Amino acid sequence: MKVAQSIHLLSMECDYPASKKNKLTHPMDIDCTVKEEATDAGSTNQHFHWSQWQLLDSILPTGGFAHSYGLEAGMQSRMVNRPEDLGPFVVQVLENTGSLLLPFVYCASKSPDAATWVKLDQLLEATLTNEVSRKASMSQGSALLRVAASVFTEIQTLQDLRQTFLGSKNLSFHHAPIFGLICGLVGFDHETTQRAYMFITMRDVISAATRLNLIGPLAASVLQHQVAADAERMLQKWRDRGVEAATQTAPLLDALQGCHAYMFSRLFCS
Amino acid sequence: MAGLAAAVEAAATGVLRVEKVRGRSAVTRCFAKYPLKLIAPSKVAPASCGAAWIYAITYGGGIVSGDRISCAVTVGDACTAAMTTQSSTKVYKAVDSKCSEQVLEARVGKDALLALIPDPVTCFSTARYHQKQVFHVFTDSNLVIVDWFTSGRYESGEKWKFSFYKSINHIILEDQPLFIDSVLLEESSNCSIADRMQGYNVVAMVVLLGPKLKHIQDQMQDEVKKMMSVQLRPPTSAGGRYTSRPQPLCPQMPPLIASCSPFGRMGTGMVARITAVSTESVYSFLRHHLAALESFLGASPYSAS
């Protein structure tokens, strides 16, 4: 596991349990020691979890809530009509995410540097031929980069990358490579990074379904747990591939999502 | 670069070169070996037009398991060429899981136009098919690519029974990737291709690239938007999760779905994605939207005759 650069940890060491028998202890009697523990695997591990959960929390302001991943077009074309139709739809979206986008997430997390990022971004720009999903990817990617750079101020590489490419015309700031890049820099291993990308996709489609009134929030939570097994299967099937192998596996969904801008009244951007 | 192109030509099943001869596009090299046959009839376009038409035909009308057909095409500067087929390309059942393969490498010159307008690919039950098409273009090259396939001999009930279909289309603009597309449909135990494709039997992609095709692109985008917007509507309040009893009428999906997307930084390209229930409806769609190509090619693609 890659350790994020110069993380300083403040840890409150509680003496209480060890000295219970020997001291007259008062509940407020806590021995506070401030330590620099950058190399302590145990503490770094615990600190890392907070970053990991924050990155995957839907409260992170990356604008993911504005996208339905083709679900709204699916509903308006009567492909998805009842709550029972949502499960298979989510699985198709996950399969396509795995086959088309995981290679970009994986390659970015393996080499989180400027040269790789630019190449991946330009290739994904040529690969996302569906304008609706291309624009969604750009808006989510740039939002994620902005948030991550603001939040993880201790990761110098991230700050430098953002500074270098801000306003650049050569970059489209696509979501998948940025997601892989940030996870790689924060310290996720490659498998977790790819699983995380599948997770946020699943999370956002199901969330969109509740806002589209297709399914209630409780039933949505039940479905999310049921689909997890399929999501894991998709991850294992499509993980760790090179970008030359990226392929789409849902042509019907692609054609439908491309119709998003034709819908007269719509809730979502994509 | 010249050495690489020569190497590709040497290994190819078919080689085609279109160059200007006395001011008109003419086929200056037309070589093909089994199982491919290339025919360049001179009567397709009127003499005044100056476009070259080439038919790619396979012996037996289809591709057998394990066959590999590769074609190297060069369209010279300011030339116009159309490549098509006589009928749909049939891909026969896989023997020993061997894949049938078609590879095309095309170089389109400056101010040239290449229209690749074949009939669809039809994969029979258990067939395995892989296709790769790479187009090298300049900023003012023009390109029409129609790439489509059906669910099989669906009128006889063979629907999405093939095992593996993969089609790759790359457009490279002066060594930079401009359009990188890959579609894969593979039979899996978890979700059948048929389930994924709902009731649709045809998947088509149309790419239009280049300054000469701008008006065709614009017209297609407008008409597709008009056609689709009337078919897409939010679910009524009677449906949705509050319905406790089954709906009497099953809501119908549109028989043909199409969407257009521009691509390329300068928006010089456009890709249309189509899924449809019937092959005939897609022939109709292509005939209508590509009719304006007649002024370049001398004949309208997919004409009813």
XYZ file of C-alpha atoms in Angstrom:
575
model
C 0.000 0.000 0.000
C 1.402 3.356 -1.048
C 1.677 5.784 1.830
C 0.421 9.281 1.103
C 3.131 11.868 1.353
C 3.862 13.570 4.659
C 0.769 12.739 6.654
C 1.177 13.915 10.199
C -0.998 12.243 12.749
C -2.109 13.541 16.059
C -2.960 10.660 18.291
C -4.426 10.753 21.711
C -2.893 7.907 23.624
C -5.143 6.772 26.373
C -3.285 5.237 29.307
C -6.407 4.216 31.074
C -6.716 0.451 30.455
C -3.087 -0.425 31.256
C -2.826 1.555 34.433
C -6.235 0.799 35.860
C -4.916 -1.414 38.580
C -1.964 0.723 39.643
C -3.311 4.257 39.661
C -6.081 6.056 41.344
C -7.716 6.965 38.073
C -10.192 9.653 37.417
C -12.167 9.435 34.165
C -10.718 12.782 33.077
C -7.175 11.666 33.797
C -5.921 10.999 30.296
C -2.294 11.025 29.337
C -2.126 12.981 26.085
C 0.865 12.423 23.873
C 1.274 14.112 20.512
C 3.288 11.954 18.119
C 4.445 12.089 14.557
C 3.544 8.618 13.223
C 4.002 8.825 9.472
C 5.584 5.406 9.229
C 3.393 3.551 11.723
C 1.386 1.147 9.556
C -1.414 0.691 12.065
C -2.208 4.383 12.571
C -1.754 5.254 8.888
C -4.206 2.495 8.079
C -6.807 3.972 10.407
C -6.315 7.508 9.085
C -6.571 6.219 5.527
C -10.019 4.802 6.214
C -11.376 8.299 6.914
C -10.125 9.530 3.528
C -11.475 6.460 1.807
C -14.959 6.836 3.275
C -15.017 10.546 2.529
C -14.174 9.921 -1.140
C -16.998 7.384 -1.487
C -19.589 9.317 0.491
C -22.383 10.726 -1.667
C -22.119 13.952 0.315
C -18.830 14.777 -1.438
C -19.794 17.711 -3.685
C -18.841 16.270 -7.084
C -22.245 16.713 -8.674
C -22.862 12.976 -9.092
C -26.483 13.537 -8.124
C -27.111 15.317 -11.466
C -26.611 12.162 -13.545
C -28.857 9.164 -14.074
C -26.524 7.094 -16.296
C -29.207 6.749 -18.951
C -31.940 5.743 -16.513
C -34.131 8.754 -17.219
C -33.967 8.063 -20.982
C -34.597 4.402 -20.197
C -37.782 5.337 -18.349
C -39.027 7.776 -20.970
C -38.538 5.159 -23.683
C -40.359 2.553 -21.577
C -37.338 0.264 -21.246
C -37.576 0.624 -17.465
C -41.132 0.801 -16.148
C -41.442 -0.875 -12.759
C -39.216 -1.263 -9.711
C -38.427 -4.852 -10.848
C -36.816 -3.460 -14.024
C -34.246 -1.466 -12.073
C -32.061 -4.373 -10.958
C -31.277 -5.646 -14.491
C -30.750 -2.044 -15.635
C -28.206 -1.368 -12.889
C -26.376 -4.601 -13.720
C -26.121 -3.562 -17.393
C -24.762 -0.145 -16.423
C -22.225 -1.814 -14.135
C -21.154 -4.253 -16.845
C -20.604 -1.383 -19.280
C -18.761 0.627 -16.618
C -16.507 -2.362 -16.080
C -15.838 -3.053 -19.733
C -15.414 0.539 -20.873
C -14.231 2.657 -17.946
C -12.414 0.416 -15.452
C -9.308 0.227 -17.694
C -9.004 4.011 -17.439
C -9.448 3.953 -13.662
C -6.921 1.120 -13.316
C -4.229 2.629 -15.552
C -4.521 6.040 -13.863
C -4.226 4.530 -10.388
C -1.183 2.496 -11.447
C 0.681 5.545 -12.746
C -0.702 8.680 -11.086
C 1.534 11.089 -13.017
C 0.946 13.932 -15.464
C 2.098 12.169 -18.657
C -0.110 9.099 -18.110
C -3.068 11.203 -17.070
C -2.940 13.371 -20.219
C -2.717 10.298 -22.486
C -5.616 8.561 -20.720
C -7.758 11.691 -20.757
C -7.211 12.236 -24.489
C -7.926 8.598 -25.267
C -11.118 8.611 -23.203
C -12.200 11.795 -25.008
C -11.979 9.858 -28.291
C -13.621 6.773 -26.723
C -16.675 8.442 -25.175
C -18.414 8.904 -28.487
C -21.787 9.432 -26.802
C -21.953 13.191 -26.243
C -24.243 12.900 -23.227
C -21.927 10.582 -21.306
C -18.857 12.501 -22.531
C -20.129 15.796 -21.100
C -21.222 14.091 -17.868
C -17.752 12.596 -17.499
C -16.094 15.996 -17.995
C -18.286 17.784 -15.487
C -17.934 15.069 -12.822
C -14.198 14.757 -13.400
C -13.439 18.459 -13.063
C -15.662 18.728 -9.977
C -13.914 15.740 -8.371
C -10.467 17.169 -9.074
C -11.400 20.534 -7.611
C -12.841 18.949 -4.457
C -9.942 16.519 -3.980
C -7.337 19.256 -4.436
C -9.137 21.393 -1.862
C -9.557 18.547 0.613
C -6.233 16.690 0.346
C -3.934 19.680 0.667
C -1.194 17.397 1.994
C -0.857 15.535 -1.317
C 1.609 17.755 -3.197
C 1.384 15.790 -6.476
C -2.328 16.493 -6.619
C -1.817 20.207 -6.002
C 0.881 20.356 -8.678
C -1.236 18.493 -11.258
C -4.203 20.733 -10.711
C -2.046 23.881 -10.943
C -0.310 22.714 -14.120
C -3.431 21.793 -16.030
C -5.952 24.350 -14.812
C -7.434 26.011 -17.886
C -5.562 23.683 -20.227
C -7.154 23.184 -23.642
C -5.523 19.776 -24.096
C -7.370 18.139 -21.250
C -11.056 17.348 -20.887
C -10.882 16.341 -17.203
C -12.699 13.046 -17.645
C -13.998 11.338 -14.545
C -12.567 7.807 -14.707
C -8.864 8.735 -15.029
C -9.186 11.462 -12.373
C -10.888 9.047 -10.013
C -8.119 6.488 -10.505
C -5.448 9.173 -10.146
C -6.825 10.512 -6.868
C -7.377 7.061 -5.355
C -3.852 6.105 -6.363
C -2.409 9.218 -4.706
C -4.514 8.847 -1.549
C -3.295 5.299 -1.082
C -6.005 2.917 -2.313
C -4.752 -0.359 -3.766
C -5.753 -1.050 -7.385
C -8.517 -3.518 -6.588
C -10.145 -1.188 -4.066
C -9.910 1.726 -6.497
C -11.762 -0.190 -9.196
C -14.316 -1.545 -6.732
C -14.846 2.018 -5.475
C -15.561 3.227 -9.014
C -18.143 0.485 -9.486
C -19.602 1.385 -6.099
C -20.118 5.081 -6.821
C -21.690 4.257 -10.179
C -24.122 1.823 -8.563
C -24.829 4.307 -5.782
C -25.601 7.133 -8.229
C -27.891 5.107 -10.531
C -29.922 3.805 -7.597
C -30.097 7.283 -6.098
C -31.353 8.634 -9.438
C -33.999 5.911 -9.469
C -35.446 7.109 -6.159
C -35.536 10.696 -7.353
C -37.246 9.563 -10.567
C -39.887 7.980 -8.353
C -39.204 4.535 -9.798
C -38.431 3.000 -6.421
C -38.730 4.035 -2.789
C -35.632 4.708 -0.664
C -36.071 1.571 1.448
C -36.575 -0.726 -1.542
C -33.601 1.016 -3.183
C -31.405 0.114 -0.229
C -32.603 -3.484 -0.385
C -31.804 -3.589 -4.107
C -28.361 -2.083 -3.588
C -27.464 -4.901 -1.221
C -28.819 -7.523 -3.619
C -26.934 -6.104 -6.607
C -23.635 -6.000 -4.696
C -22.927 -9.632 -5.579
C -23.357 -8.858 -9.296
C -21.218 -5.731 -8.928
C -18.400 -7.775 -7.402
C -18.680 -10.314 -10.185
C -18.422 -7.511 -12.779
C -15.384 -6.114 -10.981
C -13.578 -9.453 -11.053
C -14.484 -9.932 -14.719
C -13.341 -6.521 -15.980
C -10.557 -5.485 -13.594
C -6.899 -4.833 -14.374
C -7.213 -4.468 -18.132
C -5.285 -2.148 -20.447
C -7.069 0.751 -22.158
C -6.627 -0.832 -25.579
C -9.110 -3.475 -24.385
C -11.786 -0.923 -23.371
C -15.060 -1.792 -25.061
C -18.714 -1.008 -24.612
C -21.121 -3.868 -23.961
C -24.527 -2.154 -23.889
C -25.366 -0.744 -27.341
C -29.057 -0.296 -26.513
C -28.235 1.742 -23.407
C -25.733 3.773 -25.422
C -28.317 4.634 -28.085
C -30.874 5.494 -25.387
C -28.557 7.618 -23.277
C -27.650 9.539 -26.431
C -31.313 10.586 -26.611
C -31.152 12.328 -23.234
C -31.023 15.847 -24.701
C -34.069 15.083 -26.887
C -36.339 14.676 -23.864
C -38.609 17.677 -23.563
C -38.867 17.560 -19.803
C -36.081 16.018 -17.763
C -34.684 16.047 -14.264
C -31.083 15.017 -14.895
C -28.143 16.168 -17.020
C -27.455 12.680 -18.342
C 4.993 5.127 -42.696
C 5.272 4.051 -46.365
C 7.109 0.895 -45.281
C 4.337 0.003 -42.825
C 1.608 0.522 -45.415
C 3.516 -1.672 -47.849
C 3.827 -4.404 -45.235
C 0.081 -4.274 -44.562
C -0.614 -4.549 -48.291
C 1.724 -7.503 -48.677
C -0.064 -9.505 -45.980
C -3.591 -8.564 -47.008
C -6.310 -10.724 -48.517
C -7.416 -7.731 -50.571
C -5.737 -4.535 -51.738
C -7.519 -1.568 -53.206
C -6.153 1.688 -54.481
C -8.200 4.573 -55.865
C -6.330 7.396 -57.573
C -7.076 10.259 -59.947
C -6.755 9.201 -63.565
C -7.490 11.908 -66.131
C -9.371 13.911 -63.487
C -11.634 11.087 -62.286
C -11.382 8.603 -59.403
C -10.326 5.262 -60.780
C -9.382 1.929 -59.249
C -5.683 1.603 -60.030
C -5.090 -1.535 -57.963
C -7.626 -4.210 -57.186
C -6.236 -7.458 -55.818
C -8.089 -10.098 -53.834
C -7.472 -13.707 -52.928
C -9.744 -16.390 -51.527
C -12.100 -16.024 -49.644
C -12.427 -12.387 -50.759
C -13.428 -11.076 -54.160
C -13.326 -7.382 -55.083
C -15.358 -6.179 -58.036
C -15.129 -2.626 -59.399
C -17.971 -2.201 -61.894
C -17.816 0.976 -63.935
C -21.546 1.373 -64.456
C -22.694 2.177 -60.898
C -22.140 5.909 -61.016
C -22.853 7.979 -64.133
C -19.759 8.870 -66.153
C -20.066 12.529 -65.156
C -19.747 11.732 -61.467
C -16.234 10.434 -61.230
C -16.615 8.216 -58.147
C -15.265 4.684 -57.942
C -17.541 1.921 -56.623
C -16.187 -1.342 -55.259
C -18.096 -4.422 -54.129
C -16.505 -6.737 -51.571
C -17.854 -10.245 -51.918
C -17.054 -13.424 -50.055
C -17.215 -16.817 -51.741
C -20.349 -18.570 -50.506
C -21.805 -15.243 -49.364
C -20.413 -15.538 -45.885
C -17.456 -15.992 -43.592
C -16.588 -19.395 -42.303
C -15.275 -20.089 -38.816
C -11.515 -19.500 -38.750
C -11.440 -17.336 -41.899
C -9.458 -14.132 -41.667
C -10.092 -11.481 -44.295
C -7.936 -8.380 -44.302
C -8.228 -5.498 -46.702
C -5.892 -2.548 -47.285
C -7.545 0.436 -48.957
C -5.993 3.698 -50.133
C -8.089 6.582 -51.417
C -5.864 9.207 -53.037
C -6.122 12.958 -52.551
C -9.372 14.457 -53.860
C -10.674 11.017 -54.864
C -14.108 9.579 -54.106
C -14.713 5.891 -53.455
C -17.658 3.839 -52.211
C -17.212 0.317 -50.831
C -20.182 -1.914 -50.367
C -21.413 -5.502 -50.381
C -23.864 -7.445 -52.526
C -25.875 -8.761 -49.585
C -25.643 -9.135 -45.823
C -22.450 -10.798 -44.621
C -23.287 -14.100 -43.017
C -21.048 -15.435 -40.299
C -21.425 -19.181 -39.990
C -21.364 -21.195 -36.785
C -18.101 -21.484 -34.931
C -16.155 -24.706 -35.335
C -13.839 -25.534 -32.395
C -14.553 -22.013 -31.017
C -12.578 -20.459 -33.863
C -13.360 -16.820 -34.565
C -14.147 -15.393 -37.997
C -12.321 -12.158 -38.564
C -12.444 -9.163 -40.859
C -9.845 -6.422 -40.771
C -9.811 -3.224 -42.795
C -7.093 -0.618 -42.885
C -7.929 2.454 -44.926
C -5.983 5.587 -45.731
C -8.115 8.508 -46.883
C -6.259 11.334 -48.627
C -6.676 15.078 -48.382
C -10.061 16.320 -49.611
C -10.935 12.715 -50.449
C -14.157 10.868 -49.615
C -14.497 7.226 -48.626
C -17.974 5.822 -48.051
C -18.095 2.408 -46.436
C -21.734 1.400 -46.908
C -22.129 -2.351 -46.520
C -25.142 -4.521 -45.793
C -25.355 -5.724 -42.192
C -23.449 -8.601 -40.658
C -25.640 -11.519 -39.618
C -24.143 -13.988 -37.189
C -25.661 -17.446 -37.115
C -26.170 -19.465 -33.966
C -22.917 -20.055 -31.985
C -20.920 -17.885 -34.422
C -17.866 -15.969 -33.209
C -16.993 -12.800 -35.137
C -14.353 -10.119 -34.729
C -14.052 -7.034 -36.906
C -11.532 -4.212 -36.838
C -11.559 -1.164 -39.080
C -8.884 1.532 -38.868
C -9.116 4.736 -40.876
C -6.184 7.120 -41.251
C -7.413 10.578 -42.216
C -6.324 14.179 -42.688
C -8.213 17.215 -41.342
C -10.030 17.715 -44.641
C -10.681 14.055 -45.414
C -14.281 12.908 -45.599
C -15.547 9.608 -44.300
C -18.854 7.781 -44.130
C -18.866 4.568 -42.104
C -21.935 2.398 -41.723
C -21.282 -0.515 -39.386
C -24.242 -2.670 -38.473
C -25.363 -6.132 -37.495
C -28.523 -8.104 -36.830
C -29.584 -10.583 -34.175
C -29.333 -13.444 -36.678
C -31.889 -15.030 -38.986
C -34.520 -13.631 -36.661
C -37.476 -14.252 -38.967
C -36.813 -17.975 -38.418
C -36.423 -17.477 -34.668
C -32.620 -17.266 -34.510
C -32.346 -14.198 -32.279
C -29.113 -13.246 -30.538
C -27.934 -16.847 -30.599
C -24.345 -16.096 -31.590
C -21.582 -16.493 -29.019
C -19.301 -13.549 -29.676
C -19.485 -10.345 -31.703
C -16.909 -7.602 -31.463
C -16.525 -4.631 -33.764
C -13.774 -2.048 -33.465
C -13.676 1.215 -35.412
C -10.735 3.611 -35.038
C -10.345 6.928 -36.811
C -6.814 8.282 -36.531
C -6.280 11.910 -37.456
C -2.628 12.496 -38.270
C -1.459 9.961 -35.632
C -3.886 11.162 -32.924
C -6.919 9.084 -31.910
C -10.050 10.939 -33.035
C -12.738 8.277 -32.693
C -12.148 5.043 -30.807
C -15.139 2.753 -30.688
C -15.502 -0.852 -29.698
C -18.724 -2.835 -29.240
C -18.784 -6.278 -27.685
C -21.704 -8.646 -27.291
C -20.770 -11.953 -25.733
C -23.033 -14.693 -24.511
C -22.692 -15.073 -20.751
C -24.416 -17.260 -18.215
C -25.547 -14.292 -16.140
C -27.314 -12.117 -18.676
C -28.147 -13.343 -22.163
C -27.587 -11.057 -25.136
C -31.313 -11.357 -25.890
C -32.254 -9.973 -22.469
C -29.832 -7.092 -22.879
C -31.225 -6.242 -26.311
C -34.889 -6.378 -25.197
C -36.960 -6.804 -28.383
C -34.495 -5.201 -30.784
C -32.918 -7.085 -33.675
C -30.610 -4.555 -35.303
C -27.744 -2.407 -34.030
C -26.288 0.210 -36.361
C -23.680 2.930 -36.216
C -23.264 5.695 -38.797
C -20.195 7.929 -38.735
C -20.025 11.097 -40.821
C -16.767 13.008 -40.844
C -15.386 15.864 -42.876
C -16.236 19.298 -44.277
C -18.105 17.946 -47.337
C -20.605 16.143 -45.106
C -21.537 18.989 -42.741
C -24.973 19.572 -44.260
C -25.815 15.855 -44.122
C -24.734 15.766 -40.463
C -26.822 18.821 -39.550
C -29.896 17.494 -41.305
C -29.600 14.068 -39.680
C -29.165 15.583 -36.206
C -32.261 17.783 -36.613
C -34.474 15.046 -37.995
C -33.394 12.441 -35.446
C -34.069 14.890 -32.625
C -37.555 15.618 -33.996
C -38.294 11.926 -34.500
C -37.171 10.887 -31.004
C -38.573 13.747 -28.926
C -42.137 12.790 -29.763
C -41.487 9.213 -28.640
C -39.900 10.020 -25.295
C -42.193 11.065 -22.486
C -42.071 10.921 -18.702
C -43.967 8.010 -17.147
C -47.535 8.976 -16.284
C -48.517 9.387 -12.648
C -50.680 6.269 -13.000
C -47.531 4.184 -13.313
C -44.492 4.147 -11.127
C -44.168 2.650 -7.703
C -47.617 3.570 -6.501
C -49.354 1.132 -8.833
C -50.492 -1.943 -6.977
C -52.340 -3.669 -9.804
C -50.790 -4.816 -13.109
C -51.152 -2.412 -16.036
C -53.557 -3.691 -18.719
C -51.353 -2.527 -21.628
C -47.655 -3.280 -21.769
C -45.936 0.031 -22.572
C -44.207 -0.265 -25.929
C -40.669 0.798 -26.614
C -40.089 2.757 -29.841
C -39.530 0.365 -32.815
C -36.474 2.392 -33.818
C -34.246 4.357 -31.470
C -31.655 6.746 -32.839
C -29.377 9.343 -31.275
C -26.676 11.555 -32.765
C -23.528 12.856 -31.094
C -20.882 15.188 -32.460
C -17.245 14.197 -31.870
C -13.839 15.720 -32.346
C -12.579 18.981 -30.911
C -13.737 20.945 -33.898
C -17.003 19.028 -34.087
C -16.263 17.867 -37.617
C -17.548 14.399 -36.897
C -20.920 12.963 -35.992
C -21.920 9.474 -34.930
C -25.466 8.144 -34.980
C -26.400 5.077 -32.931
C -29.464 3.126 -33.930
C -31.264 0.112 -32.508
C -34.340 -1.212 -34.272
C -36.760 -4.105 -34.344
C -36.559 -4.648 -38.114
C -33.696 -4.540 -40.618
C -36.032 -2.943 -43.157
C -36.619 0.072 -40.925
C -32.869 0.651 -40.707
C -32.442 0.328 -44.501
C -35.177 2.976 -44.750
C -33.425 5.203 -42.228
C -30.076 4.915 -44.011
C -31.600 5.402 -47.431
C -33.312 8.582 -46.272
C -30.463 10.165 -44.305
C -27.686 9.266 -46.743
C -29.631 10.206 -49.886
C -27.643 13.440 -50.242
C -24.503 11.361 -50.819
C -25.763 10.770 -54.344
C -24.198 14.057 -55.430
C -20.776 12.739 -54.412
C -21.134 9.047 -55.211
C -23.337 9.178 -58.291
C -25.806 6.739 -56.768
C -27.749 6.784 -53.525
C -26.626 4.293 -50.849
C -29.076 1.536 -49.930
C -31.424 2.430 -52.777
C -34.506 0.204 -52.862
C -33.665 -1.311 -56.261
